[in-house]
Amino acid sequence: MLNTLRKIVQEVNSAKDLKTALGIIVLRVKEAMGSQVCSVYLLDPETNRFVLMATEGLNKRSIGKVSMAPNEGLVGLVGTREEPLNLENAADHPRYRYFAETGEERFASFLGAPIIHHRRVVGVLVIQQKERRQFDEGEEAFLVTMSAQLAGVIAHAEATGSIRGLGRQGKGIQEARFVGVPGSPGAAVGRAVVMLPPADLEVVPDKTVEDIDNELKLFNNALEGVREDMRKLSAKLATQLRPEERALFDVYLMMLEDAALGGEVVEVIKTGQWAQGALRQVVGEHVNRFELMDDDYLRERASDVKDLGRRLLAYLQEARSQSLVYQDNTILVSEELTPAMLGEVPEGKLVGLVSVLGSGNSHVAILARAMGIPTVMGLVDLPYSKVDGIELIVDGYKGEVFTNPGEVLRKQYSDVVEEERQLARGLDALRELPCVTPDGHRMPLWVNTGLLADVARAQQRGAEGVGLYRTEVPFMINQRFPSEKEQLAIYREQLQAFHPLPVTMRTLDIGGDKALSYFPIKEENPFLGWRGIRVTLDHPEIFLVQTRAMLKASEGLNNLRILLPMISGIHELEEALHLIHRAWGEVRDEGTDVPMPPVGVMVEIPAAVYQTKELARQVDFLSVGSNDLTQYLLAVDRNNPRVADLYDYLHPAVLQALNTVVRDAHGEGKPVSICGEMAGDPAAAILLMAMGFDSLSMNATNLPKVKWMLRQVNLSKAKELLEDALSHDNPQLTHSALQLALKNLGLARMIGPNKTL
Ligand code: PEP
Ligand code: MG
C-alpha cells in the first residue's frame, strides 16, 4: 500500500497544473482500489459549493457543471461532517441526491473521504461501485490516507493556479492572498526575487524567455563545466577505482552528449523555456521513468540522473546569481530564509522578506525585525518558486502576502508604507529624551545587536547599552570559524562603537535554528539538543578562543560583559566560569591588561527559573531570554508555523515565571534584565517594567516605540495592569485587558503586529 501511495503522490506532485493533478488522482486511485468510479469534488470558496472537478467513471461532461452546497447530497455530508462515509447502497441514504448528468444511478456503493488541509475542508474524494457492498476497513483506510496525502498537493496546485491565473475554472484570479505568521512588522509593496535552494531541481519553476540564444549559451557553459569536473574527478580517482567503476564517469559524460540528455534539454530551451526549467523538465522525465521501474538496479539509476542534473543546475544558478541585478523595492522570497541571504541584497533595495518555513520567533525573523524589514514567515501554502518577478504586498502585521495586487489594494498598502515613514520620523524626536514614566520611574532601554548595521541604528535611537550582542551572527555569515584575531577585530568594533556604554556579549549560541554551514548539526529535535553552552562546553577550544578574543578586544575600554546562553544548571555555569577565568589568566599572561568583566547567565530554560537564586549567587547579572523560555515553558517550537498560535509570551505561566525570576534575582541583590523579543513589544514592556526588571533590551527598530509608550504610563498604573494580568488564567483575557487599557489611556497608536499589539 505504501508503495502505491508513494507512486501516486510522486506522480501527482510532478503534474504541471491542478487539472492534470486531479486527472492523475482519479485515474490512479480508481486503478489502485479496483473501483469503477473515482471522483474529486473541490469546495469553491466563492460559491461555497462542492464542484465536481475530475472523474473516472462518471460522465466527464458533468465536470465543472455538477456542484452541491454543503447541505446537499452525500458529498456535502462528507464535507460538513469531516468524516468518511461508507454506504452499501447510496440511494437508501436520506441525504442521497441524484444528479442525472453524471450517470451515477448505475453505482450503488459509495465511499467518500474529506480532503482537509490545515483544518479546512478543501474537497471530497469519492469512489463508487456498481454492486451493493460495504467497502472494507482496509479500503476505507486507504482512501482516508490517500486524501490526507493529497490535501497538501491539491492546496499547493490550487495556489499555483491562482498565482498564474489558472484558477479553478480556468478563470484568471488576479489577486491571491496567502496567510502565514507575522515575522517583522510593517508593510511593503515590491517585486519578488526568489532565492532557490542551491542545486534543488524539484523547485525550479517554468519561465519563458525571449533571448533563447543566451539560454543556450548558459546551458553549454554548464555542460562544459560539468564535463570538466567529471574528467578531473575520474583522473583523481584513477588509482583508487577499478576500470569498471571508472566507467561510470564515461556514462555520465555520455549522458551529457547531444544525442542524450544534453540534446533533449537544448530542444526544450528552443521552445522558449529558460535553461533551468528545461533541465528540470528533462531530468524529471528521466528520473520518473527510472523510479517507476520495478527492477531495483534500474530504479537506482534515477539517482545518477538526479546527480548529473544537480551538477548542471549548480552551474546555471551560479551564472544567474552573478548576473542578477537587484531592483529597488525587492522582496526576497525563499523556502527558508537565512541570515546570510539578508546580506545579499544591496542596502536600500530590500523592502520585504517572505519565508515558507520558520515562524515569528525564528532567528531570521528576529534579525529582520532588527533591520526593520517587513517580513512574513511560515507561508506554507505559497508556491514560492513560482512567484519570481511578480508584484507582491507583504503585510508583516497580519502575516499575509498578496500576489498580483490590484489598484485598490496597492494604493491602500502604499498609504500604509507612507504613514509608517511619518510615524518613524515622529519617533526620532524621542532620541535625546530619557525613558522615564510620568511618575518618575527610570527604565533603561538597551539594544540587541548582531549585525553591523545595528550599531548605527542603535546609536540613532538613543540606546543606553547593549543588552545582547548575538555573536553567532558573524559566525553565520562566514565560511569557517573566524580566528581569534578576526573575532577580536569584530568585537573591538562593537565595544568601541558603544563605549563607554556597556556591551553584553553572549558566547556562541549555535544549534536549534542557527546553523553554521561549516559545522552542521543534524538532530531530530534540534531545540532540545546540542545548543548554546552545550556545544561550547563540549568544544572548549571554540569557547576559549572566543572569550580570549572578547577579553583582548576590551583592553582599554573595559565595557565588556559576558553572557552565557542556555544554562540549565549550576554545573554548566561553573564549568563556563572556570573556562572564562582560564582565558582571563591566559590573556593577562600574554600581556593584555584587562579586568575580569562582569559575567551573567541567561534564564531561558525552565530549570534555570527554579534555580535563579543559586545561579544569581555565582554571577554578576542575569538576563531573561523570553524567546526560548516561552518555547520551553509552553512546549511550542518557536520555529514551527503550525503551532505559532500557541506561542504566547503573555501566557500566565510565562508571566509567573518572569515574576519569579525578578523576585529571586533581586533577593540575591543581582540585577536582572530581559532580552527576548517580548521586551520590544510596547504593551508587554509595561508589564515587564512593573515586574521590576532593571533594564529592557530590544531591537533598535522597536526601541523608540517602547520609549514612547513607557513615557506615558505611570509605574503605578503599570503595576495595576500587571496585577490584573497575573490574575488571569487565560492569555486571551490578558491580551484583551491590555488592549482595552491602552485604548482607554489613549495609547492605542502603537498597536501593531505582535499578539498584544
Ligand atoms: C531568547 O531566547 O530570548 C534570546 C534572547 O536568545 P535567542 O533569541 O538568540 O535564542
Ligand atoms: Mg535564546
mmCIF file with all atom_site columns, C-alpha atoms and ligand atoms in Angstrom, residues 506 509 531 604 628 638, ligand 2:
data_model
loop_
_atom_site.group_PDB
_atom_site.id
_atom_site.type_symbol
_atom_site.label_atom_id
_atom_site.label_alt_id
_atom_site.label_comp_id
_atom_site.label_asym_id
_atom_site.label_entity_id
_atom_site.label_seq_id
_atom_site.pdbx_PDB_ins_code
_atom_site.Cartn_x
_atom_site.Cartn_y
_atom_site.Cartn_z
_atom_site.occupancy
_atom_site.B_iso_or_equiv
_atom_site.pdbx_formal_charge
_atom_site.auth_seq_id
_atom_site.auth_comp_id
_atom_site.auth_asym_id
_atom_site.auth_atom_id
_atom_site.pdbx_PDB_model_num
ATOM   1 C  CA . ARG A 1 506 ? 26.851 36.399 24.536 1.00 0.00 ? 506 ARG A CA 1
ATOM   2 C  CA . ASP A 1 509 ? 24.760 30.172 20.782 1.00 0.00 ? 509 ASP A CA 1
ATOM   3 C  CA . ARG A 1 531 ? 22.619 24.059 21.554 1.00 0.00 ? 531 ARG A CA 1
ATOM   4 C  CA . GLU A 1 604 ? 15.824 30.784 29.171 1.00 0.00 ? 604 GLU A CA 1
ATOM   5 C  CA . ASP A 1 628 ? 13.373 30.391 24.440 1.00 0.00 ? 628 ASP A CA 1
ATOM   6 C  CA . ARG A 1 638 ? 9.440  28.763 18.136 1.00 0.00 ? 638 ARG A CA 1
HETATM 7 MG MG . MG  B 2 .   ? 17.727 32.012 23.404 1.00 0.00 ? 2   MG  B MG 1
#
